[in-house]
XYZ file of C-alpha atoms in Angstrom:
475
model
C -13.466 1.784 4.961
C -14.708 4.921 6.642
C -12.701 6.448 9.487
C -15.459 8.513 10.666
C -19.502 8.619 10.871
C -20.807 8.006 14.270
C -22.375 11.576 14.644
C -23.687 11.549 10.986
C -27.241 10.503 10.149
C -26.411 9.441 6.744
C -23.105 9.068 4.339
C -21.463 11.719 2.179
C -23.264 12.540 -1.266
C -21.583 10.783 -3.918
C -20.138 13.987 -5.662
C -18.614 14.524 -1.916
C -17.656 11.404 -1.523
C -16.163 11.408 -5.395
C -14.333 15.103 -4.052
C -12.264 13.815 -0.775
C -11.161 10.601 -2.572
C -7.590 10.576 -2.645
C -6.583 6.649 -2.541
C -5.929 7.162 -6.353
C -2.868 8.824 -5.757
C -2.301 8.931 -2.292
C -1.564 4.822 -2.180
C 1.967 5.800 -2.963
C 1.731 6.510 0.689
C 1.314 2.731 1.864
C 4.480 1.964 2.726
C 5.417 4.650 4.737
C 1.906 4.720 6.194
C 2.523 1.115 7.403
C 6.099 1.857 8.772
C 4.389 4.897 11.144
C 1.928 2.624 12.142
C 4.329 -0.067 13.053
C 6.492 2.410 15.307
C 3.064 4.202 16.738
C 1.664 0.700 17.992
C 4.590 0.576 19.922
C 4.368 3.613 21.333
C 1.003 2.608 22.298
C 2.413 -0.801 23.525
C 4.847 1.273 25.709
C 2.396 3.562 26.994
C 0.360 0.189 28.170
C -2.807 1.424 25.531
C -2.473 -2.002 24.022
C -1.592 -5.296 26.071
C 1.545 -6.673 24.566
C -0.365 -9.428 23.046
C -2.685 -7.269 21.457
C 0.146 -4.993 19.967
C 2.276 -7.605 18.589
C -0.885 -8.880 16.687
C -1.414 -5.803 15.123
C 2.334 -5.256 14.193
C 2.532 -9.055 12.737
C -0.384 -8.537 10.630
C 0.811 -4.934 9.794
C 4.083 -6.751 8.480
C 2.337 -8.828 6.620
C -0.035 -6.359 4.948
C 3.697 -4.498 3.759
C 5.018 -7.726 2.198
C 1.183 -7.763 0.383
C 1.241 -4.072 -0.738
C 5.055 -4.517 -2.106
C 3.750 -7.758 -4.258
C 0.995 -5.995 -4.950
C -1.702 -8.965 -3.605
C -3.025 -5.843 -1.599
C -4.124 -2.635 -3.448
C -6.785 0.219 -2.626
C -10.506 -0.548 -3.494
C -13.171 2.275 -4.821
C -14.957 1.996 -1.573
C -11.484 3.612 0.273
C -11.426 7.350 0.886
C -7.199 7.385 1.532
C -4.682 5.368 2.210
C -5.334 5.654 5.774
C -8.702 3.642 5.608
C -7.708 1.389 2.555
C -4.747 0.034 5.100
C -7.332 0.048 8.041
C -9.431 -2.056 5.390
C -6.658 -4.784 5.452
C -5.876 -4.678 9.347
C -9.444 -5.353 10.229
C -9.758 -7.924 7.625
C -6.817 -10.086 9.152
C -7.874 -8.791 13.179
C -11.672 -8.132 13.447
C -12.276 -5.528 15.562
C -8.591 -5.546 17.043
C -7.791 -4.116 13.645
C -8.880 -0.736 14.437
C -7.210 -0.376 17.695
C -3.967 1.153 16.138
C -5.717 4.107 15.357
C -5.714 5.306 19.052
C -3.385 8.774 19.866
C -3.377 9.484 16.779
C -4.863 11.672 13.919
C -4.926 11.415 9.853
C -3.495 14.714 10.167
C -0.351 13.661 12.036
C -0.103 10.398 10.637
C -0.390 12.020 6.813
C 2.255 14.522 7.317
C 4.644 11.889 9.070
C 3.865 9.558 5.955
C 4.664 12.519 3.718
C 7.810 13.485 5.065
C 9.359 9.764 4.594
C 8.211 9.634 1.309
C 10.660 12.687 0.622
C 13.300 11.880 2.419
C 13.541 8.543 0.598
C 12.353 9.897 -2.828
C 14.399 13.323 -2.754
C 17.799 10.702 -1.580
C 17.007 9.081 -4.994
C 16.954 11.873 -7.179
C 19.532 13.185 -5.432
C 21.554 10.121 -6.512
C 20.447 10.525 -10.305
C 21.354 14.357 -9.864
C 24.875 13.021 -8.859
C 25.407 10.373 -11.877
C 24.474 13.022 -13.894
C 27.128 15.259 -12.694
C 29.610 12.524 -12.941
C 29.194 12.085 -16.548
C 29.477 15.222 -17.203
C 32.728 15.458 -15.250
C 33.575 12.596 -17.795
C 33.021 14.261 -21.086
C 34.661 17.269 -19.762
C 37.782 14.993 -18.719
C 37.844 13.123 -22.533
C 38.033 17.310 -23.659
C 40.324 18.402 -21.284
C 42.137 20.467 -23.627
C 39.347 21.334 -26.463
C 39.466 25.103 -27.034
C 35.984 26.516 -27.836
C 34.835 30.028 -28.537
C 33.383 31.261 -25.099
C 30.030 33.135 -25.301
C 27.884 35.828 -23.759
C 24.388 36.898 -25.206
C 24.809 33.975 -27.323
C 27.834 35.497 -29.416
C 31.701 34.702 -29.122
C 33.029 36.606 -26.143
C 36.585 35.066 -25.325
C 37.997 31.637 -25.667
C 37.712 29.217 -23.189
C 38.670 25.466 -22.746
C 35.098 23.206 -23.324
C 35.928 21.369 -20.609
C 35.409 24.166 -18.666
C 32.034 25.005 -20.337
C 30.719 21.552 -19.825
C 31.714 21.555 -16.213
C 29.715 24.543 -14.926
C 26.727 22.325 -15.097
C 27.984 19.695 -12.595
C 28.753 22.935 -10.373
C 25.107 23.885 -10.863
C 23.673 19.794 -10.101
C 25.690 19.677 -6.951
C 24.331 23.016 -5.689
C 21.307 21.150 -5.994
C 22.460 17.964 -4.160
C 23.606 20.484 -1.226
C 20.158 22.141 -1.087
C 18.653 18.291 -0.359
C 21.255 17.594 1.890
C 20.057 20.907 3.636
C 16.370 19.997 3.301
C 16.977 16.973 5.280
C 19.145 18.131 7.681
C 16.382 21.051 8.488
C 13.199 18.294 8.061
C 14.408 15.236 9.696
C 11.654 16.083 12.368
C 8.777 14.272 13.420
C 5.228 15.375 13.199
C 3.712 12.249 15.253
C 2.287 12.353 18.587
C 0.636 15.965 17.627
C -2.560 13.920 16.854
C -5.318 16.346 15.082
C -3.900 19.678 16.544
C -3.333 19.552 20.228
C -0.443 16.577 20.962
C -1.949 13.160 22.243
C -2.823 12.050 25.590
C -2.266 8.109 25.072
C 1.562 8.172 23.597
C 3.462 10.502 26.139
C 6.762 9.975 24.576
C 6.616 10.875 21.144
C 10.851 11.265 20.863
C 10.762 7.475 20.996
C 8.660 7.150 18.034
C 10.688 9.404 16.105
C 13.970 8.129 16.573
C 12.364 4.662 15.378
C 11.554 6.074 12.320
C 15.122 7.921 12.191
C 14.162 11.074 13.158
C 16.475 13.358 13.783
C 13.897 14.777 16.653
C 10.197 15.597 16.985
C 8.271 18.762 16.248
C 7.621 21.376 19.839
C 4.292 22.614 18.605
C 1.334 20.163 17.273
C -0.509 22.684 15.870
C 2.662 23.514 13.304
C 3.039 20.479 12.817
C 0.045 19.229 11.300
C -0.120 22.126 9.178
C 3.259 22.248 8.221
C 3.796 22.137 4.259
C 7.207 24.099 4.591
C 9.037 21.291 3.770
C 7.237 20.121 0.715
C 7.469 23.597 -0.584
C 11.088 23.585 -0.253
C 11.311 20.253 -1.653
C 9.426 21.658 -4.601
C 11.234 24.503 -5.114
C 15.070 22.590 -5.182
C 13.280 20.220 -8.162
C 12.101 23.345 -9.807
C 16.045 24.618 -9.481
C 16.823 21.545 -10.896
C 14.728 21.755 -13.493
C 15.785 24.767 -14.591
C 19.417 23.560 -14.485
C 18.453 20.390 -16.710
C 17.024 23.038 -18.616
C 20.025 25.022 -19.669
C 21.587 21.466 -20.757
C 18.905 20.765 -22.713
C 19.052 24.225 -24.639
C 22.987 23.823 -24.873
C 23.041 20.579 -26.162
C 19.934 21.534 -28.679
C 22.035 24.159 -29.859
C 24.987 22.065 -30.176
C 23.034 19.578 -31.913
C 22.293 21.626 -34.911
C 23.428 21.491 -38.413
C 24.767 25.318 -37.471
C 26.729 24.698 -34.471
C 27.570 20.562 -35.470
C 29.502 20.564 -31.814
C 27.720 17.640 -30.706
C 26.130 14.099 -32.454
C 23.725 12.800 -30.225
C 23.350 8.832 -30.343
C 20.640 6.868 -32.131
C 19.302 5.309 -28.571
C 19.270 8.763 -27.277
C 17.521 10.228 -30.388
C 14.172 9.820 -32.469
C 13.127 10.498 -35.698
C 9.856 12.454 -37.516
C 6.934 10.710 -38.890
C 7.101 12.068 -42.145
C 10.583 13.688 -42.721
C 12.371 10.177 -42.893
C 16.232 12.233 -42.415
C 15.172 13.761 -39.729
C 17.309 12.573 -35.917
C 15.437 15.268 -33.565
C 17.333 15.869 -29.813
C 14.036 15.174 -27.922
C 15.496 14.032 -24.681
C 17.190 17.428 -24.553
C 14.361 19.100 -25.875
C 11.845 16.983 -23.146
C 14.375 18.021 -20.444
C 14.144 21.983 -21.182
C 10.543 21.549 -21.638
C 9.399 19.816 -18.118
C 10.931 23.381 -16.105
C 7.466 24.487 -16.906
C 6.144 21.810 -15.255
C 8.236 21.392 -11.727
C 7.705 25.354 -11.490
C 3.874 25.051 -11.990
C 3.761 22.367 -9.039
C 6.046 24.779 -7.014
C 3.800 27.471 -7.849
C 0.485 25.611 -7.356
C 1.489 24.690 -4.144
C 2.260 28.021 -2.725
C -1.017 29.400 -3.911
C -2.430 26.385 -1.937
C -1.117 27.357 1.336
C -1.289 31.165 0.809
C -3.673 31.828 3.688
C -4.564 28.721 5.254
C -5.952 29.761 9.271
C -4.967 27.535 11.544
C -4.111 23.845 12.160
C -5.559 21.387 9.377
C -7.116 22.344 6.662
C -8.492 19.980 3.536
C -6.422 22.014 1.291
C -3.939 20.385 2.602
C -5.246 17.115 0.560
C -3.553 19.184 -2.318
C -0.121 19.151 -1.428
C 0.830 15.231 -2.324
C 0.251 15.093 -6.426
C 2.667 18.311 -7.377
C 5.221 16.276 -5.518
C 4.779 12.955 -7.110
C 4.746 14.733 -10.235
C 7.736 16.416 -10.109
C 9.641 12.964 -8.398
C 8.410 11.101 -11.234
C 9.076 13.087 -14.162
C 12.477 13.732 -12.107
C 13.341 9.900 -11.978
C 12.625 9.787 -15.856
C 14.189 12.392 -17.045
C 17.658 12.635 -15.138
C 18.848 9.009 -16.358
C 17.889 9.267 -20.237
C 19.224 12.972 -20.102
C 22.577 11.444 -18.135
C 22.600 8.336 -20.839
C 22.435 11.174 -23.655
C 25.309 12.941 -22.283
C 27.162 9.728 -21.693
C 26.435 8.415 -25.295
C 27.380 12.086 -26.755
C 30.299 12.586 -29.417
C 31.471 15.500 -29.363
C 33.025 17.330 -33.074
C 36.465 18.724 -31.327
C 37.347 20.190 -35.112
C 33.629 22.213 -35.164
C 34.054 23.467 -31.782
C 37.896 24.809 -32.187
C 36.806 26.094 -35.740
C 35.720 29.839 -34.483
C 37.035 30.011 -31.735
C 38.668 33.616 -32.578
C 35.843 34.671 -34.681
C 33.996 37.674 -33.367
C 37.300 39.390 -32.902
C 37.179 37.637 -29.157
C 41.134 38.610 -28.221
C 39.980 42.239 -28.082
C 39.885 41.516 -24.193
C 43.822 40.244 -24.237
C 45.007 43.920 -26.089
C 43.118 45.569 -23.316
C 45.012 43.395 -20.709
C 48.465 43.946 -22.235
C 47.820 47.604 -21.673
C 46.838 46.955 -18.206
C 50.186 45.285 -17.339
C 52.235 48.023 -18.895
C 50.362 50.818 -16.184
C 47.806 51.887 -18.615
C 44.161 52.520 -16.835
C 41.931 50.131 -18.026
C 38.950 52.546 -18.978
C 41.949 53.999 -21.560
C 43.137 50.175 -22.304
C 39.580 49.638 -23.267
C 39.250 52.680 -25.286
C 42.715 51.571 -27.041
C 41.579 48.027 -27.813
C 37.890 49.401 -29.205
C 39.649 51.468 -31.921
C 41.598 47.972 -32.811
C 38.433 46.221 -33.208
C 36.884 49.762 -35.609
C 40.080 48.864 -37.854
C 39.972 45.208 -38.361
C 36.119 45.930 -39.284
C 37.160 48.212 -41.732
C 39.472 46.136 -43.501
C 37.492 42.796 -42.808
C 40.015 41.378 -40.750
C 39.961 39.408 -37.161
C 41.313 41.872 -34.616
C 44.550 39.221 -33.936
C 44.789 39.328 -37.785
C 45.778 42.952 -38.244
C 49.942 43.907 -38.540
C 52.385 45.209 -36.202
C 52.328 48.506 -37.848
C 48.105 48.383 -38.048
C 48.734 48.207 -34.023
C 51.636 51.038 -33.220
C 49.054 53.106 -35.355
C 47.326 52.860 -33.161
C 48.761 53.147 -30.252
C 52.598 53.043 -29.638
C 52.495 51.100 -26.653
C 50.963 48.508 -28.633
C 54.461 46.957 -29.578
C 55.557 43.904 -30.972
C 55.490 41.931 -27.835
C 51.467 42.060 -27.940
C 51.521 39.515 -30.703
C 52.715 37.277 -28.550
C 49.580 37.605 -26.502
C 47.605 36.987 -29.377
C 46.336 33.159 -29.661
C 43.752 31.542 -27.985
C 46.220 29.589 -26.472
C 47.704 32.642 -24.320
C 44.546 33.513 -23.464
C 43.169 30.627 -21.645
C 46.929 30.033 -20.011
C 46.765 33.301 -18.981
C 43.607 33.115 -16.507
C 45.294 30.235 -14.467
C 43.091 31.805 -11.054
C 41.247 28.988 -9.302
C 38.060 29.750 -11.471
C 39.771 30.184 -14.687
C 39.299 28.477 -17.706
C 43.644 27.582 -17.861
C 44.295 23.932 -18.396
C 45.544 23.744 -15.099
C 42.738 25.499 -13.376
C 40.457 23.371 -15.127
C 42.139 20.008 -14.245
C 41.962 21.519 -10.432
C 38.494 22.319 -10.983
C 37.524 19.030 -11.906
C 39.456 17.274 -9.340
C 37.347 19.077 -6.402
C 33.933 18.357 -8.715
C 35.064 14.313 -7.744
C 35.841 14.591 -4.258
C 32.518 16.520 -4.123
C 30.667 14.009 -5.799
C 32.588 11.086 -3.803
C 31.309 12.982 -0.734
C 27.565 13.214 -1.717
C 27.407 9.323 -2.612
C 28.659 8.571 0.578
C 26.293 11.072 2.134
C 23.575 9.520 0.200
C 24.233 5.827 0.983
C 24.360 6.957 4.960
C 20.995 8.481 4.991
C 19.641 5.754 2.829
C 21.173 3.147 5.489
C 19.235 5.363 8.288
C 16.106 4.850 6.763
C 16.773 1.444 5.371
C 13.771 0.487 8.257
C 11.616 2.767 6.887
C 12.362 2.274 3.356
C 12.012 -1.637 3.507
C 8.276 -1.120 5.104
């Protein structure tokens, strides 16, 4: 159903009208287009537009037509340009001419934009739930290896030796950075476009603050022209699901790493697995291979819609019909990806004996000679210096720098007495960095500890905002 014509002589050429279709993917819209509608026929009802007869018509029938688009009984036909006129369609079926009295005060441009931002706030509270049970199993398998010592590394070589519990749980740290950067978004975009009609506010609904707080707004927009061409938000929103898709990234590249015959740190579990069509031993880590590989995707929406917006003059602008599929995109992929990559995680057994194997290899308690030096008033830049010629002697005589003798050491350097050995385990070292941010047992268990009460505090963040918008989510 067209929206517009009356000053045209003749339709749009097909290729035209084939180019500002959008019901194909804009129909995800429907609900929240029928939940705006709903609150702006009120407004209109308030504002005495519509006798109260009239109104209540069009909100019954726009009740029903939600029920119909939820079953499915009511769908988008070819002849529909967006969802705007497919739902208009469906009114004026049920209402005659009545049907297409909703549409007064307001624009597609307002009414898109107010459609988009619910979609978000509903879809970005979902992810942000996956985001968090994905951080929560992860908090698990770092709990079960609490006390699994594992070779740290930096440029991909053995650097110093950590606990793997604490290796595991700088990805939840990373996921809940993520989860605050939504609960930001929101907090900044809970503000309603409506009521700016196509540029320059509307003269039949006088009290848009109404409408907004019946959609659960946290407020309305103080310039119409802004408003309607306002993609901040969806940029933003793009850019925190290209963040996270770099962080499911790095966990994908870790746990393809782990997953080789090379490292053997981790066994990934049939369900969580597949196979090759013509090697028949092959188990391949594709979920953690799929999850590094869809980055490229959430920053190629991010980036396509910047490029979009670069330069756009003034209020509304059909570019703008370009800003909707990146984000369904990257919500989609999102809500496949973050439960099979959690269920991987979950399902993962990790080899404790293969991880602890090297964990000194690489001569990584050069670090703990230089700190012994430190404590006994020695500059570090000399400490260093000290503990470098160490690591030049164990080369030469093929040894592990721990490995070499008391004597090797004094050698060396006489403050290097006999009490260094003592120093000289794995175990020492991760005791000794017991700061808040250490890799000690103890820091580790603390660590973890705040990870929950974070986590505890997004979920109930998450089901408060949901229960806001339960009106507009149930449209």
């Amino acid at each position: 159903m067209a929206l517009w014509g009356g000053r045209f002589s003749e339709g749009p050429n097909e290729s035209v009208a084939k180019l500002s279709r959008s019901v194909h993917f804009d129909w995800r819209l429907a609900p929240y287009d029928i939940r705006v509608n709903i609150a702006h026929v009120a407004g209109l009802k308030r504002a005495g537009i519509l006798a109260a007869e009239a109104a209540d018509s069009i909100t019954s029938s726009l009740q029903e037509l939600a029920s119909e688009v939820a079953s499915g009984s009511f769908t988008y036909s070819d002849a529909d340009e967006d969802v705007h006129s497919a739902i208009e369609r469906g009114l004026v079926a049920k209402l005659g001419e009545l049907g297409g009295a909703f549409r007064a005060g307001r624009s597609r441009n307002d009414l898109v934009v107010t459609d988009f931002k619910l979609y978000l706030i509903d879809h970005l509270l979902e992810v942000a739930h996956e985001v968090v049970d994905l951080a929560t199993a992860i908090d698990e398998a770092a709990k079960a290896n609490i006390d699994l010592v594992a070779p740290g590394f930096t440029h991909l070589q053995h650097a110093q030796p950590i606990l793997f519990s604490h290796e595991l749980a700088k990805h939840s740290h990373a996921l809940l950075r993520d989860v605050d950067r939504m609960k930001d978004w929101l907090s900044r975009n809970s503000i309603s476009p409506l009521g700016s009609g196509a540029l320059a506010g509307s003269s039949l609904v006088p009290n848009p603050e109404i409408i907004a707080a019946d959609l659960a707004f946290a407020g309305v927009t103080r310039n119409s022209i802004d408003a309607v061409s306002d993609r901040d938000f969806v940029a933003e929103a793009l850019f925190i699901f290209a963040m996270l898709g770099v962080h499911l990234s790095r966990i994908g590249e870790e746990f393809t790493i782990w997953n080789t015959q090379e490292f053997g740190w981790v066994t990934l579990d049939d369900a969580f697995s597949t196979g090759s069509s013509i090697m028949p031993q092959k188990k391949n880590p594709d979920i953690a291979e799929l999850a590094r590989g869809k980055a490229g995707r959430f920053i190629g929406n991010l980036t396509t819609l910047l490029v979009t917006l670069k330069g756009l003059p003034f209020a509304y602008n059909r570019d703008l019909q370009e800003d909707k599929e990146p984000i369904f995109d990257s919500v989609e992929e999102l809500l496949t990806i973050l439960p099979a990559l959690r269920g991987m995680i979950q399902t993962a057994k990790f080899n404790g004996e293969a991880i602890s194997a090297g964990v000194l290899d690489g001569h990584a308690l050069a670090t703990e000679i230089a700190d012994f030096l430190v404590r006994a008033s020695v500059p570090f830049a000399q400490a260093h210096e000290i503990s470098g010629k160490s690591v030049a002697l164990a080369e030469s005589k093929g040894v592990e720098v721990h490995e070499l003798s008391d004597s090797d050491f004094a050698g060396i350097d006489s403050r290097l007495g006999s009490e260094l050995r003592q120093t000289l385990s794995a175990k020492s070292a991760i005791d000794s960095r017991g700061s808040i941010n250490g890799t000690s047992s103890k820091s580790v268990t603390a660590q973890i500890t705040q990870l929950e009460a974070k986590i505890r505090g997004y979920s109930s963040w998450i089901a408060s905002e949901r229960k806001r918008f339960s009106g507009m989510m149930g449209a």
